[in-house]
PDB file of C-alpha atoms in Angstrom:
ATOM      1  CA  UNK A   1    -144.193  -5.106  19.041  1.00 91.00           C
ATOM      2  CA  UNK A   2    -146.837  -5.275  21.785  1.00 95.00           C
ATOM      3  CA  UNK A   3    -144.480  -4.011  24.483  1.00 96.00           C
ATOM      4  CA  UNK A   4    -143.430  -1.168  22.177  1.00 96.00           C
ATOM      5  CA  UNK A   5    -147.102  -0.314  21.520  1.00 97.00           C
ATOM      6  CA  UNK A   6    -147.718  -0.303  25.256  1.00 98.00           C
ATOM      7  CA  UNK A   7    -144.769   2.021  25.803  1.00 97.00           C
ATOM      8  CA  UNK A   8    -146.202   4.482  23.269  1.00 98.00           C
ATOM      9  CA  UNK A   9    -149.659   4.333  24.842  1.00 98.00           C
ATOM     10  CA  UNK A  10    -148.060   4.914  28.244  1.00 98.00           C
ATOM     11  CA  UNK A  11    -146.248   7.988  26.923  1.00 98.00           C
ATOM     12  CA  UNK A  12    -149.481   9.389  25.520  1.00 98.00           C
ATOM     13  CA  UNK A  13    -151.297   8.776  28.813  1.00 98.00           C
ATOM     14  CA  UNK A  14    -148.545  10.614  30.695  1.00 98.00           C
ATOM     15  CA  UNK A  15    -148.737  13.536  28.244  1.00 98.00           C
ATOM     16  CA  UNK A  16    -152.540  13.719  28.551  1.00 98.00           C
ATOM     17  CA  UNK A  17    -152.275  13.677  32.364  1.00 98.00           C
ATOM     18  CA  UNK A  18    -149.732  16.473  32.199  1.00 98.00           C
ATOM     19  CA  UNK A  19    -151.963  18.578  29.948  1.00 98.00           C
ATOM     20  CA  UNK A  20    -154.848  18.099  32.365  1.00 98.00           C
ATOM     21  CA  UNK A  21    -152.724  18.823  35.429  1.00 98.00           C
ATOM     22  CA  UNK A  22    -153.357  15.324  36.748  1.00 98.00           C
ATOM     23  CA  UNK A  23    -151.079  12.714  38.277  1.00 98.00           C
ATOM     24  CA  UNK A  24    -150.374   9.587  36.213  1.00 98.00           C
ATOM     25  CA  UNK A  25    -151.405   7.541  39.267  1.00 97.00           C
ATOM     26  CA  UNK A  26    -154.987   8.753  38.832  1.00 98.00           C
ATOM     27  CA  UNK A  27    -155.465   6.763  35.610  1.00 98.00           C
ATOM     28  CA  UNK A  28    -155.609   2.977  35.318  1.00 98.00           C
ATOM     29  CA  UNK A  29    -154.822   1.552  31.892  1.00 98.00           C
ATOM     30  CA  UNK A  30    -156.862  -1.537  31.037  1.00 98.00           C
ATOM     31  CA  UNK A  31    -155.289  -3.552  28.235  1.00 98.00           C
ATOM     32  CA  UNK A  32    -158.281  -4.889  26.296  1.00 98.00           C
ATOM     33  CA  UNK A  33    -157.275  -8.396  25.314  1.00 97.00           C
ATOM     34  CA  UNK A  34    -160.574  -9.586  23.791  1.00 95.00           C
ATOM     35  CA  UNK A  35    -160.080 -11.988  20.855  1.00 93.00           C
ATOM     36  CA  UNK A  36    -156.315 -12.001  21.529  1.00 95.00           C
ATOM     37  CA  UNK A  37    -154.381 -15.148  22.518  1.00 95.00           C
ATOM     38  CA  UNK A  38    -152.987 -15.849  25.975  1.00 97.00           C
ATOM     39  CA  UNK A  39    -149.450 -15.599  24.549  1.00 97.00           C
ATOM     40  CA  UNK A  40    -149.966 -11.891  23.833  1.00 97.00           C
ATOM     41  CA  UNK A  41    -151.116 -11.230  27.398  1.00 97.00           C
ATOM     42  CA  UNK A  42    -148.070 -13.105  28.686  1.00 97.00           C
ATOM     43  CA  UNK A  43    -145.801 -10.737  26.762  1.00 97.00           C
ATOM     44  CA  UNK A  44    -147.040  -7.831  28.884  1.00 97.00           C
ATOM     45  CA  UNK A  45    -146.806  -9.498  32.301  1.00 98.00           C
ATOM     46  CA  UNK A  46    -143.050  -9.024  32.912  1.00 97.00           C
ATOM     47  CA  UNK A  47    -143.505  -5.246  32.529  1.00 96.00           C
ATOM     48  CA  UNK A  48    -146.083  -5.200  35.322  1.00 97.00           C
ATOM     49  CA  UNK A  49    -149.354  -4.880  33.377  1.00 97.00           C
ATOM     50  CA  UNK A  50    -152.058  -6.560  35.443  1.00 98.00           C
ATOM     51  CA  UNK A  51    -155.357  -4.973  34.343  1.00 98.00           C
ATOM     52  CA  UNK A  52    -156.912  -6.712  31.347  1.00 98.00           C
ATOM     53  CA  UNK A  53    -160.341  -6.239  29.790  1.00 98.00           C
ATOM     54  CA  UNK A  54    -162.527  -8.871  28.166  1.00 98.00           C
ATOM     55  CA  UNK A  55    -165.869  -8.514  26.390  1.00 97.00           C
ATOM     56  CA  UNK A  56    -167.157 -12.053  26.690  1.00 97.00           C
ATOM     57  CA  UNK A  57    -167.645 -14.059  29.870  1.00 98.00           C
ATOM     58  CA  UNK A  58    -166.518 -17.327  28.280  1.00 97.00           C
ATOM     59  CA  UNK A  59    -163.262 -15.821  27.032  1.00 97.00           C
ATOM     60  CA  UNK A  60    -162.558 -14.200  30.380  1.00 98.00           C
ATOM     61  CA  UNK A  61    -163.136 -17.516  32.179  1.00 98.00           C
ATOM     62  CA  UNK A  62    -160.869 -19.438  29.804  1.00 98.00           C
ATOM     63  CA  UNK A  63    -158.025 -16.940  30.201  1.00 98.00           C
ATOM     64  CA  UNK A  64    -158.560 -16.738  33.948  1.00 98.00           C
ATOM     65  CA  UNK A  65    -157.811 -20.459  34.230  1.00 97.00           C
ATOM     66  CA  UNK A  66    -154.640 -20.253  32.126  1.00 98.00           C
ATOM     67  CA  UNK A  67    -152.979 -17.127  33.508  1.00 98.00           C
ATOM     68  CA  UNK A  68    -151.541 -15.951  36.866  1.00 98.00           C
ATOM     69  CA  UNK A  69    -154.117 -15.267  39.556  1.00 97.00           C
ATOM     70  CA  UNK A  70    -152.772 -11.790  40.320  1.00 97.00           C
ATOM     71  CA  UNK A  71    -154.246 -10.495  37.039  1.00 98.00           C
ATOM     72  CA  UNK A  72    -157.183  -8.113  37.509  1.00 98.00           C
ATOM     73  CA  UNK A  73    -159.848  -9.036  34.958  1.00 98.00           C
ATOM     74  CA  UNK A  74    -162.349  -6.373  33.923  1.00 98.00           C
ATOM     75  CA  UNK A  75    -165.571  -7.448  32.214  1.00 98.00           C
ATOM     76  CA  UNK A  76    -166.248  -4.565  29.844  1.00 97.00           C
ATOM     77  CA  UNK A  77    -168.747  -6.152  27.438  1.00 96.00           C
ATOM     78  CA  UNK A  78    -172.501  -6.597  27.795  1.00 96.00           C
ATOM     79  CA  UNK A  79    -173.328  -9.134  30.492  1.00 97.00           C
ATOM     80  CA  UNK A  80    -176.286 -11.471  30.084  1.00 96.00           C
ATOM     81  CA  UNK A  81    -178.040 -12.467  33.283  1.00 96.00           C
ATOM     82  CA  UNK A  82    -177.543 -16.190  32.658  1.00 97.00           C
ATOM     83  CA  UNK A  83    -173.757 -15.700  32.549  1.00 97.00           C
ATOM     84  CA  UNK A  84    -173.449 -13.796  35.830  1.00 98.00           C
ATOM     85  CA  UNK A  85    -172.675 -16.878  37.933  1.00 97.00           C
ATOM     86  CA  UNK A  86    -169.526 -17.620  35.920  1.00 97.00           C
ATOM     87  CA  UNK A  87    -167.914 -14.219  36.304  1.00 97.00           C
ATOM     88  CA  UNK A  88    -168.755 -12.968  39.804  1.00 97.00           C
ATOM     89  CA  UNK A  89    -165.746 -14.694  41.370  1.00 96.00           C
ATOM     90  CA  UNK A  90    -163.330 -13.875  38.517  1.00 98.00           C
ATOM     91  CA  UNK A  91    -163.817 -10.227  37.501  1.00 98.00           C
ATOM     92  CA  UNK A  92    -162.358  -7.523  39.733  1.00 98.00           C
ATOM     93  CA  UNK A  93    -164.875  -5.096  38.217  1.00 98.00           C
ATOM     94  CA  UNK A  94    -167.947  -5.452  35.985  1.00 98.00           C
ATOM     95  CA  UNK A  95    -168.110  -2.277  33.865  1.00 98.00           C
ATOM     96  CA  UNK A  96    -171.412  -2.897  32.113  1.00 97.00           C
ATOM     97  CA  UNK A  97    -174.348  -2.926  34.535  1.00 98.00           C
ATOM     98  CA  UNK A  98    -177.254  -1.142  32.849  1.00 97.00           C
ATOM     99  CA  UNK A  99    -180.393  -2.463  34.529  1.00 98.00           C
ATOM    100  CA  UNK A 100    -181.773  -3.267  37.962  1.00 98.00           C
ATOM    101  CA  UNK A 101    -182.574  -6.832  36.840  1.00 98.00           C
ATOM    102  CA  UNK A 102    -178.933  -7.467  35.986  1.00 98.00           C
ATOM    103  CA  UNK A 103    -177.788  -5.938  39.280  1.00 98.00           C
ATOM    104  CA  UNK A 104    -180.275  -8.125  41.178  1.00 98.00           C
ATOM    105  CA  UNK A 105    -178.851 -11.218  39.505  1.00 98.00           C
ATOM    106  CA  UNK A 106    -175.306 -10.131  40.426  1.00 98.00           C
ATOM    107  CA  UNK A 107    -176.513  -9.560  44.005  1.00 98.00           C
ATOM    108  CA  UNK A 108    -178.038 -13.047  44.103  1.00 98.00           C
ATOM    109  CA  UNK A 109    -174.797 -14.662  42.908  1.00 98.00           C
ATOM    110  CA  UNK A 110    -172.704 -12.468  45.193  1.00 98.00           C
ATOM    111  CA  UNK A 111    -174.774 -13.694  48.142  1.00 98.00           C
ATOM    112  CA  UNK A 112    -174.301 -17.343  47.106  1.00 97.00           C
ATOM    113  CA  UNK A 113    -170.550 -16.840  46.813  1.00 96.00           C
ATOM    114  CA  UNK A 114    -170.314 -14.570  49.886  1.00 96.00           C
ATOM    115  CA  UNK A 115    -168.721 -11.833  47.791  1.00 96.00           C
ATOM    116  CA  UNK A 116    -169.576  -8.171  47.358  1.00 97.00           C
ATOM    117  CA  UNK A 117    -169.261  -7.533  43.617  1.00 98.00           C
ATOM    118  CA  UNK A 118    -167.810  -4.191  42.434  1.00 98.00           C
ATOM    119  CA  UNK A 119    -169.641  -2.762  39.409  1.00 98.00           C
ATOM    120  CA  UNK A 120    -169.859   0.316  37.222  1.00 98.00           C
ATOM    121  CA  UNK A 121    -173.093   1.639  35.743  1.00 98.00           C
ATOM    122  CA  UNK A 122    -172.910   1.772  31.947  1.00 98.00           C
ATOM    123  CA  UNK A 123    -174.313   5.055  30.648  1.00 98.00           C
ATOM    124  CA  UNK A 124    -175.278   5.577  27.013  1.00 97.00           C
ATOM    125  CA  UNK A 125    -174.349   9.268  27.043  1.00 96.00           C
ATOM    126  CA  UNK A 126    -174.807   9.855  23.313  1.00 93.00           C
ATOM    127  CA  UNK A 127    -178.125   7.959  23.200  1.00 92.00           C
ATOM    128  CA  UNK A 128    -176.958   5.611  20.435  1.00 91.00           C
ATOM    129  CA  UNK A 129    -179.546   2.961  19.631  1.00 90.00           C
ATOM    130  CA  UNK A 130    -176.861   0.384  18.862  1.00 88.00           C
ATOM    131  CA  UNK A 131    -175.332   0.679  22.337  1.00 90.00           C
ATOM    132  CA  UNK A 132    -176.307  -0.695  25.710  1.00 94.00           C
ATOM    133  CA  UNK A 133    -176.473   1.547  28.739  1.00 97.00           C
ATOM    134  CA  UNK A 134    -178.865   3.654  30.755  1.00 97.00           C
ATOM    135  CA  UNK A 135    -179.634   7.240  29.724  1.00 97.00           C
ATOM    136  CA  UNK A 136    -177.980  10.172  31.496  1.00 97.00           C
ATOM    137  CA  UNK A 137    -181.379  11.178  32.894  1.00 97.00           C
ATOM    138  CA  UNK A 138    -182.092   7.754  34.417  1.00 97.00           C
ATOM    139  CA  UNK A 139    -178.619   7.026  35.803  1.00 98.00           C
ATOM    140  CA  UNK A 140    -178.979   8.469  39.281  1.00 98.00           C
ATOM    141  CA  UNK A 141    -182.252   6.660  39.883  1.00 98.00           C
ATOM    142  CA  UNK A 142    -180.679   3.358  38.792  1.00 98.00           C
ATOM    143  CA  UNK A 143    -177.671   3.990  41.060  1.00 98.00           C
ATOM    144  CA  UNK A 144    -180.047   4.552  43.998  1.00 98.00           C
ATOM    145  CA  UNK A 145    -182.006   1.365  43.216  1.00 98.00           C
ATOM    146  CA  UNK A 146    -178.826  -0.715  43.020  1.00 98.00           C
ATOM    147  CA  UNK A 147    -177.317   0.900  46.124  1.00 98.00           C
ATOM    148  CA  UNK A 148    -179.711  -1.039  48.380  1.00 98.00           C
ATOM    149  CA  UNK A 149    -178.408  -4.408  47.157  1.00 98.00           C
ATOM    150  CA  UNK A 150    -175.978  -5.678  49.825  1.00 98.00           C
ATOM    151  CA  UNK A 151    -173.778  -7.785  47.543  1.00 98.00           C
ATOM    152  CA  UNK A 152    -173.283  -5.159  44.825  1.00 98.00           C
ATOM    153  CA  UNK A 153    -170.984  -2.165  45.273  1.00 98.00           C
ATOM    154  CA  UNK A 154    -171.367   0.674  42.764  1.00 98.00           C
ATOM    155  CA  UNK A 155    -167.873   2.064  42.170  1.00 98.00           C
ATOM    156  CA  UNK A 156    -168.628   4.577  39.432  1.00 98.00           C
ATOM    157  CA  UNK A 157    -169.731   5.058  35.834  1.00 98.00           C
ATOM    158  CA  UNK A 158    -168.669   3.804  32.429  1.00 98.00           C
ATOM    159  CA  UNK A 159    -169.469   4.812  28.862  1.00 98.00           C
ATOM    160  CA  UNK A 160    -168.602   3.700  25.359  1.00 96.00           C
ATOM    161  CA  UNK A 161    -168.467   6.890  23.321  1.00 96.00           C
ATOM    162  CA  UNK A 162    -169.428   6.976  19.631  1.00 94.00           C
ATOM    163  CA  UNK A 163    -166.775   5.879  17.146  1.00 92.00           C
ATOM    164  CA  UNK A 164    -165.696   9.124  15.512  1.00 93.00           C
ATOM    165  CA  UNK A 165    -162.947  10.179  13.131  1.00 91.00           C
ATOM    166  CA  UNK A 166    -161.945  13.116  15.321  1.00 96.00           C
ATOM    167  CA  UNK A 167    -161.649  12.291  19.056  1.00 96.00           C
ATOM    168  CA  UNK A 168    -162.452  15.919  19.875  1.00 97.00           C
ATOM    169  CA  UNK A 169    -166.040  15.138  18.878  1.00 96.00           C
ATOM    170  CA  UNK A 170    -166.311  12.963  21.997  1.00 97.00           C
ATOM    171  CA  UNK A 171    -165.090  15.634  24.407  1.00 98.00           C
ATOM    172  CA  UNK A 172    -168.664  16.714  25.157  1.00 97.00           C
ATOM    173  CA  UNK A 173    -169.712  13.089  25.789  1.00 97.00           C
ATOM    174  CA  UNK A 174    -166.915  12.604  28.321  1.00 98.00           C
ATOM    175  CA  UNK A 175    -167.602  16.004  29.881  1.00 98.00           C
ATOM    176  CA  UNK A 176    -171.274  15.140  30.435  1.00 98.00           C
ATOM    177  CA  UNK A 177    -170.411  11.840  32.123  1.00 98.00           C
ATOM    178  CA  UNK A 178    -167.829  13.523  34.358  1.00 98.00           C
ATOM    179  CA  UNK A 179    -170.406  16.109  35.434  1.00 98.00           C
ATOM    180  CA  UNK A 180    -172.946  13.399  36.263  1.00 98.00           C
ATOM    181  CA  UNK A 181    -170.276  11.422  38.129  1.00 98.00           C
ATOM    182  CA  UNK A 182    -169.418  14.454  40.266  1.00 98.00           C
ATOM    183  CA  UNK A 183    -173.126  15.235  40.842  1.00 97.00           C
ATOM    184  CA  UNK A 184    -173.826  11.716  42.098  1.00 97.00           C
ATOM    185  CA  UNK A 185    -170.668  11.667  44.213  1.00 97.00           C
ATOM    186  CA  UNK A 186    -171.632  14.883  46.017  1.00 97.00           C
ATOM    187  CA  UNK A 187    -174.902  13.239  47.085  1.00 96.00           C
ATOM    188  CA  UNK A 188    -172.993  10.661  49.180  1.00 93.00           C
ATOM    189  CA  UNK A 189    -175.411   7.784  48.549  1.00 95.00           C
ATOM    190  CA  UNK A 190    -174.853   4.864  50.958  1.00 95.00           C
ATOM    191  CA  UNK A 191    -173.005   1.910  49.411  1.00 94.00           C
ATOM    192  CA  UNK A 192    -171.957   4.008  46.374  1.00 97.00           C
ATOM    193  CA  UNK A 193    -168.274   4.916  46.107  1.00 95.00           C
ATOM    194  CA  UNK A 194    -168.177   6.900  42.831  1.00 95.00           C
ATOM    195  CA  UNK A 195    -164.399   6.720  42.513  1.00 96.00           C
ATOM    196  CA  UNK A 196    -164.143   5.149  39.047  1.00 98.00           C
ATOM    197  CA  UNK A 197    -164.877   6.872  35.743  1.00 98.00           C
ATOM    198  CA  UNK A 198    -164.239   4.376  32.949  1.00 98.00           C
ATOM    199  CA  UNK A 199    -164.219   6.107  29.565  1.00 98.00           C
ATOM    200  CA  UNK A 200    -162.009   6.399  26.531  1.00 97.00           C
ATOM    201  CA  UNK A 201    -160.710   3.726  24.151  1.00 97.00           C
ATOM    202  CA  UNK A 202    -157.883   3.473  21.618  1.00 96.00           C
ATOM    203  CA  UNK A 203    -159.370   6.207  19.466  1.00 95.00           C
ATOM    204  CA  UNK A 204    -160.054   8.827  22.133  1.00 97.00           C
ATOM    205  CA  UNK A 205    -158.464   7.921  25.479  1.00 98.00           C
ATOM    206  CA  UNK A 206    -156.315  11.066  25.596  1.00 98.00           C
ATOM    207  CA  UNK A 207    -159.390  13.314  25.375  1.00 98.00           C
ATOM    208  CA  UNK A 208    -161.104  11.104  27.990  1.00 98.00           C
ATOM    209  CA  UNK A 209    -158.170  11.578  30.383  1.00 98.00           C
ATOM    210  CA  UNK A 210    -158.273  15.339  29.855  1.00 98.00           C
ATOM    211  CA  UNK A 211    -161.971  15.204  30.767  1.00 98.00           C
ATOM    212  CA  UNK A 212    -161.406  13.197  33.956  1.00 98.00           C
ATOM    213  CA  UNK A 213    -161.328   9.458  33.147  1.00 98.00           C
ATOM    214  CA  UNK A 214    -159.823   7.303  35.892  1.00 98.00           C
ATOM    215  CA  UNK A 215    -159.810   4.183  33.699  1.00 98.00           C
ATOM    216  CA  UNK A 216    -159.139   3.938  29.962  1.00 98.00           C
ATOM    217  CA  UNK A 217    -159.694   0.780  27.907  1.00 98.00           C
ATOM    218  CA  UNK A 218    -157.105   0.366  25.167  1.00 98.00           C
ATOM    219  CA  UNK A 219    -157.111  -2.709  22.942  1.00 96.00           C
ATOM    220  CA  UNK A 220    -156.142  -2.044  19.339  1.00 95.00           C
ATOM    221  CA  UNK A 221    -153.571   0.558  20.423  1.00 96.00           C
ATOM    222  CA  UNK A 222    -151.692  -2.167  22.320  1.00 97.00           C
ATOM    223  CA  UNK A 223    -152.509  -5.468  20.639  1.00 96.00           C
ATOM    224  CA  UNK A 224    -153.063  -4.308  17.056  1.00 91.00           C
ATOM    225  CA  UNK A 225    -156.129  -4.796  14.898  1.00 82.00           C
ATOM    226  CA  UNK A 226    -158.620  -7.458  15.965  1.00 68.00           C
ATOM    227  CA  UNK A 227    -159.221 -10.609  14.060  1.00 61.00           C
ATOM    228  CA  UNK A 228    -162.893 -11.586  14.261  1.00 53.00           C
ATOM    229  CA  UNK A 229    -162.564 -14.491  11.845  1.00 45.00           C
ATOM    230  CA  UNK A 230    -163.086 -18.063  12.991  1.00 37.00           C
TER     231      UNK A 230
END
């Protein structure tokens, strides 16, 4: 069932790329495996899926130990400063940096482990109180503050759009983040790559791709509904 779900998601990504006049190679699909067992991840490995997203540091670390080392783990959930040391050497990309203090902690750990840590800045585009992330207005300043940290490499921006019944409602959210992403990129800030735009989830990833996403995070669409019990 999971491989069939993935096939359908893949088809929809291809169709969205076509509509937007983009190449399929421009979009990375992250299979969000949070709360799902290792066995489900293993089902996708023979087909070549290697990018997986986890929300919690502990869960990412546990799965990291059990699964092949060529998997690219993305930390997409909120990261607490006291958990940074566990994930710096395991995540290929931390999507959820939203403060200078967190970035400084990542820099500190990166220095200890002699590793430059790739991160995205999480932007709360819609200004939802229940969500983490920096405001659109404050994003560039935060990017500039983090850019001076030698063991942190800002790769781009990420947002979690509001959960809406009609994905079209999020088109403006994605459009605003794309505009900001392009604005910051044109400023060529040292140590800032701005080549990743992580936006769009199961509910709205096609609209996100049409608006310029380079990474989409699809969990339920691949693995089915989550079970938060136990």
